[in-house]
PDB file of C-alpha atoms in Angstrom:
ATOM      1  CA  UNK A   1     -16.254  13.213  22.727  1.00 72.00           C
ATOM      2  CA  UNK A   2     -15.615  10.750  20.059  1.00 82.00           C
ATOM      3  CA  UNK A   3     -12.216   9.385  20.172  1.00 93.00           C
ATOM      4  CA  UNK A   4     -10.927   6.625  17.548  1.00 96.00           C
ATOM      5  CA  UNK A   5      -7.627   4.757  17.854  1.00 97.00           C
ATOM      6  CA  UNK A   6      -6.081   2.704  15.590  1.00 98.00           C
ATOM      7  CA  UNK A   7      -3.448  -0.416  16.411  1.00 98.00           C
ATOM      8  CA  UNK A   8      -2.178  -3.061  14.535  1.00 98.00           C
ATOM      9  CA  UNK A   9       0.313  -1.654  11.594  1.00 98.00           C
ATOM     10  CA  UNK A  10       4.241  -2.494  11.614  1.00 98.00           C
ATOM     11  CA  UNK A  11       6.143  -3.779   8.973  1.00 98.00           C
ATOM     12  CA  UNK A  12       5.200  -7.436   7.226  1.00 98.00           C
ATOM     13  CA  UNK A  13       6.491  -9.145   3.989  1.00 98.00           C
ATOM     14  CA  UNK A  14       4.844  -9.190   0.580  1.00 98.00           C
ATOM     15  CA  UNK A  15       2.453 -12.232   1.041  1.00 98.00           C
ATOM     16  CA  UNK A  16       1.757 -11.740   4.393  1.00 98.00           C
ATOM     17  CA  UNK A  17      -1.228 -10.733   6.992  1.00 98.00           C
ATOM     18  CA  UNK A  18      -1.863  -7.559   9.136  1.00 98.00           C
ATOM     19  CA  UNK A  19      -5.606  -6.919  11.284  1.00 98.00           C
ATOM     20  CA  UNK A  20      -5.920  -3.616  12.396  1.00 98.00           C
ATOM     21  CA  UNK A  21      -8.302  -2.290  15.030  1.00 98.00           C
ATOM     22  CA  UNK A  22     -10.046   0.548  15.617  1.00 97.00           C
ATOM     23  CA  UNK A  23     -11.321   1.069  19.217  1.00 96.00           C
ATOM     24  CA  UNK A  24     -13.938   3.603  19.610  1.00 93.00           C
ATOM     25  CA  UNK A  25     -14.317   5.612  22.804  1.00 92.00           C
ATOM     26  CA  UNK A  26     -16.968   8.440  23.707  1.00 84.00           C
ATOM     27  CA  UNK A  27     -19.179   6.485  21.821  1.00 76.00           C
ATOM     28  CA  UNK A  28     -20.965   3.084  20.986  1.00 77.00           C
ATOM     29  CA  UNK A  29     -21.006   1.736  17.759  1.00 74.00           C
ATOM     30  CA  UNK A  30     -24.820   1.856  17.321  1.00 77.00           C
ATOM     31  CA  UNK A  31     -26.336   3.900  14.388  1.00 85.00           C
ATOM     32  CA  UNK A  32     -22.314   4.703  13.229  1.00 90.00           C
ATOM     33  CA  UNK A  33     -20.812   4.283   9.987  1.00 94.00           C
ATOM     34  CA  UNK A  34     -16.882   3.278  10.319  1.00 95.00           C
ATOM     35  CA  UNK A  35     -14.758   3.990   7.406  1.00 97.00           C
ATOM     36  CA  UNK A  36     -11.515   2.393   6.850  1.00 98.00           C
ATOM     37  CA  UNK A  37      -8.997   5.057   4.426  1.00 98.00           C
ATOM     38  CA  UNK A  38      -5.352   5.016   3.709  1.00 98.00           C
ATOM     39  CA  UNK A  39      -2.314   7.470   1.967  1.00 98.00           C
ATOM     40  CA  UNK A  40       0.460   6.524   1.203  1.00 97.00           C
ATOM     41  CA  UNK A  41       3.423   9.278   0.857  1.00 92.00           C
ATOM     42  CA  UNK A  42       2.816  11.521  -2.095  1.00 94.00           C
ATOM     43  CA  UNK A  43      -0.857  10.354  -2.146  1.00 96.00           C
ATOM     44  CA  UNK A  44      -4.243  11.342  -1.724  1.00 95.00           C
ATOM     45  CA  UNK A  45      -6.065   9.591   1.389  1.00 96.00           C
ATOM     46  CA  UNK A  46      -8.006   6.945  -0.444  1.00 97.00           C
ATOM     47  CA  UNK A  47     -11.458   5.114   0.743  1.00 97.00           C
ATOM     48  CA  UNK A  48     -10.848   1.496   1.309  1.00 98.00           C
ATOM     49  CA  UNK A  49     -13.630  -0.065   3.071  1.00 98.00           C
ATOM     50  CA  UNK A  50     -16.567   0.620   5.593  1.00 97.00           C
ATOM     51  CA  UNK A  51     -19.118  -0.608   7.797  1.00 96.00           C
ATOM     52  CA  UNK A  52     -22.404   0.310   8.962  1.00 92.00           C
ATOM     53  CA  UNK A  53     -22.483  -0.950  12.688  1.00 87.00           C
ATOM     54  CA  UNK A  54     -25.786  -1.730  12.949  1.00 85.00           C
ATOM     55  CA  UNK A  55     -26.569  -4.201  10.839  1.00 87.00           C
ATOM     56  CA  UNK A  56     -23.129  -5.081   9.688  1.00 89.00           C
ATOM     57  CA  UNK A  57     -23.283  -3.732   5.927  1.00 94.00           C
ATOM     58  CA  UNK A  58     -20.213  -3.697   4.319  1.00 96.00           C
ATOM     59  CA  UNK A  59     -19.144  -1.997   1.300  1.00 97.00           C
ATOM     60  CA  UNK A  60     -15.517  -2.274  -0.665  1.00 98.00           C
ATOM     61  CA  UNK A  61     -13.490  -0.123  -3.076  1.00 97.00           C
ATOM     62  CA  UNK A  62     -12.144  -1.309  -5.742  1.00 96.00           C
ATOM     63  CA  UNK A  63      -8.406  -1.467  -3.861  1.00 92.00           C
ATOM     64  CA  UNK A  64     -10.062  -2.884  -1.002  1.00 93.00           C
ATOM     65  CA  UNK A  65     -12.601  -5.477  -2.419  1.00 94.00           C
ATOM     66  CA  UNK A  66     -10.769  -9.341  -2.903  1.00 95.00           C
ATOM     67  CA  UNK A  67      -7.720  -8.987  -0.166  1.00 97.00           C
ATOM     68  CA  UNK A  68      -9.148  -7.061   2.699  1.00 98.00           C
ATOM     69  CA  UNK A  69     -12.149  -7.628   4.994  1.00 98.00           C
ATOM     70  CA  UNK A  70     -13.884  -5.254   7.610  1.00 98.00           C
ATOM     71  CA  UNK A  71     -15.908  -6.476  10.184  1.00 96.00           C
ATOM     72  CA  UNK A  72     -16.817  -5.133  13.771  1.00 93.00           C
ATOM     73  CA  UNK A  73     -17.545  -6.477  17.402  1.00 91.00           C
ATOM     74  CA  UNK A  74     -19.798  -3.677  18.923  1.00 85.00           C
ATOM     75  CA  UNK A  75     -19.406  -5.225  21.945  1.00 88.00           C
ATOM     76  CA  UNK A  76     -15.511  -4.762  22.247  1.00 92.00           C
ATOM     77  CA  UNK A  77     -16.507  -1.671  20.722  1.00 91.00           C
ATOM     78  CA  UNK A  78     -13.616  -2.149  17.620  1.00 94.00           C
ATOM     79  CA  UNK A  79     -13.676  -2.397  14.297  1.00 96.00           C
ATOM     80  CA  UNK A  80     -11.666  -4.748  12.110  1.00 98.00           C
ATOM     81  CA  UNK A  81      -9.592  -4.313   8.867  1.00 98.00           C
ATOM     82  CA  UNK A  82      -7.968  -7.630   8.139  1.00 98.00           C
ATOM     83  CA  UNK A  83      -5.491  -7.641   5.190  1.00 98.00           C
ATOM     84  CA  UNK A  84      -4.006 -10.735   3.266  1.00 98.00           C
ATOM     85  CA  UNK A  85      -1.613 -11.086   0.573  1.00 97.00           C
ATOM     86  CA  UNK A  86      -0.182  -7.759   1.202  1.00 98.00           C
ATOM     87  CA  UNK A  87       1.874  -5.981  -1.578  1.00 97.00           C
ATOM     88  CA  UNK A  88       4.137  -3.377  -1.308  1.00 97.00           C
ATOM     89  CA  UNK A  89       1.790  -0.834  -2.749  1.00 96.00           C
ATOM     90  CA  UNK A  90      -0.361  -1.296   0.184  1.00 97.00           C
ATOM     91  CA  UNK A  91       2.565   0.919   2.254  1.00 98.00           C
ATOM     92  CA  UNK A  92       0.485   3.642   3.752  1.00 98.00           C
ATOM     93  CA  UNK A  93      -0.719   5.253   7.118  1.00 98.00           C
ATOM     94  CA  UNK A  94      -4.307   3.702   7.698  1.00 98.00           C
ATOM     95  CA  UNK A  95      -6.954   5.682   9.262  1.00 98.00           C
ATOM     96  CA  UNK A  96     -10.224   4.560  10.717  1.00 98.00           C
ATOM     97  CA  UNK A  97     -12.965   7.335  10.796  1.00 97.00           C
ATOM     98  CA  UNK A  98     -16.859   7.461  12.565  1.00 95.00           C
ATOM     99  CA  UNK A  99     -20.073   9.371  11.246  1.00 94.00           C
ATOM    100  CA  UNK A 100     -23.271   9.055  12.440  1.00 91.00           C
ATOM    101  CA  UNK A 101     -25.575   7.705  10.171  1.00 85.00           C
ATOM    102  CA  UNK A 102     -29.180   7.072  10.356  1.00 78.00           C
ATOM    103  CA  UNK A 103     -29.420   4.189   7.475  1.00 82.00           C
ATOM    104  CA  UNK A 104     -28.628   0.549   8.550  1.00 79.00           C
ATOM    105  CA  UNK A 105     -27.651  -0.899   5.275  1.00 89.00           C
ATOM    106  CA  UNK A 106     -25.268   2.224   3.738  1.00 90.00           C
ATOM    107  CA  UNK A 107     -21.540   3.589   4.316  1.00 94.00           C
ATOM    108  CA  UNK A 108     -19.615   5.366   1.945  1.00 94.00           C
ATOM    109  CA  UNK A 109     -15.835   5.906   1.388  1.00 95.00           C
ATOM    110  CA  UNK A 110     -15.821   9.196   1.009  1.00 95.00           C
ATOM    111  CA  UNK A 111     -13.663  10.715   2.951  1.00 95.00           C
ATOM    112  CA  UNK A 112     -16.004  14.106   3.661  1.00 94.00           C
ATOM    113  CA  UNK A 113     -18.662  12.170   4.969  1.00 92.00           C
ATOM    114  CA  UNK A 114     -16.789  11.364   8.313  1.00 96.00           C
ATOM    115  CA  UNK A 115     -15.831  14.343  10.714  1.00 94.00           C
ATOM    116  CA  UNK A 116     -14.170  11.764  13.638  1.00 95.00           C
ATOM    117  CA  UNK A 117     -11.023  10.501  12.660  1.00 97.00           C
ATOM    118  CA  UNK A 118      -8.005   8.112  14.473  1.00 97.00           C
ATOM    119  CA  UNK A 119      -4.527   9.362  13.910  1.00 97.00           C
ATOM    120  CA  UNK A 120      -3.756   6.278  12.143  1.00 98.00           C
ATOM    121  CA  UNK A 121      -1.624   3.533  11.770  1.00 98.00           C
ATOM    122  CA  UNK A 122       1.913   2.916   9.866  1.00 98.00           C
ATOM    123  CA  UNK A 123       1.778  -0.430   7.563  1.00 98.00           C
ATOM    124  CA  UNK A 124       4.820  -1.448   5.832  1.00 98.00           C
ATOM    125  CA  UNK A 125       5.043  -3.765   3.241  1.00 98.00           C
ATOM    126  CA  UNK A 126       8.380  -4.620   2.505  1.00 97.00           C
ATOM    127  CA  UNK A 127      11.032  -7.392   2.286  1.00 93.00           C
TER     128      UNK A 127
END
């Protein structure tokens, strides 16, 4: 069974830093794609970033490209989404979410493409 968990949310000040995680059980990273995806209240879950785990592609939205950076350690078995100058508007419930996916260099950020998904993680920016 493919279980995803994320950690690292909580409440930080506009300007500051948050990684999140995403640990994968059930599973090994190999031959996955790991999306990162957030909504905020009132808002449709949007694709921020994602990672093939294989040979460590990376692709970025447009909200997601300049401030945030995914990156994974298959051996810890975790995925990464660090975030930097937050801003308010980044207040959301993150999600990390696992496909299968036979291509080394392609993710997407579509949200249908993934059928395994964390039950996210609250991030708060706020002074």
């Amino acid at each position: 069974q493919v279980q995803l968990a994320e950690s690292g949310g909580g409440l930080v000040q506009p300007g500051g830093s948050l990684r999140l995680s995403c640990a994968a059980s059930g599973f090994t990273l190999d031959y996955y794609n790991i999306g990162w995806f957030r909504q905020a209240p009132g808002k449709e879950r949007e694709g921020i970033s994602c990672i093939n785990t294989v040979a460590g592609y990376t692709y970025y939205s447009d909200s997601g490209k300049g401030r945030f950076t995914i990156s994974r350690d298959n051996a810890k078995n975790t995925v990464y989404l660090q975030m930097s100058t937050l801003k308010p508007e980044d207040t959301a419930v993150y999600f990390c979410a696992a496909t299968r996916s036979p291509w080394a260099f392609s993710c997407s950020i579509s949200a249908t493409g993934y059928d395994s998904w964390g039950q996210g993680t609250q991030v708060t920016v706020s002074s």
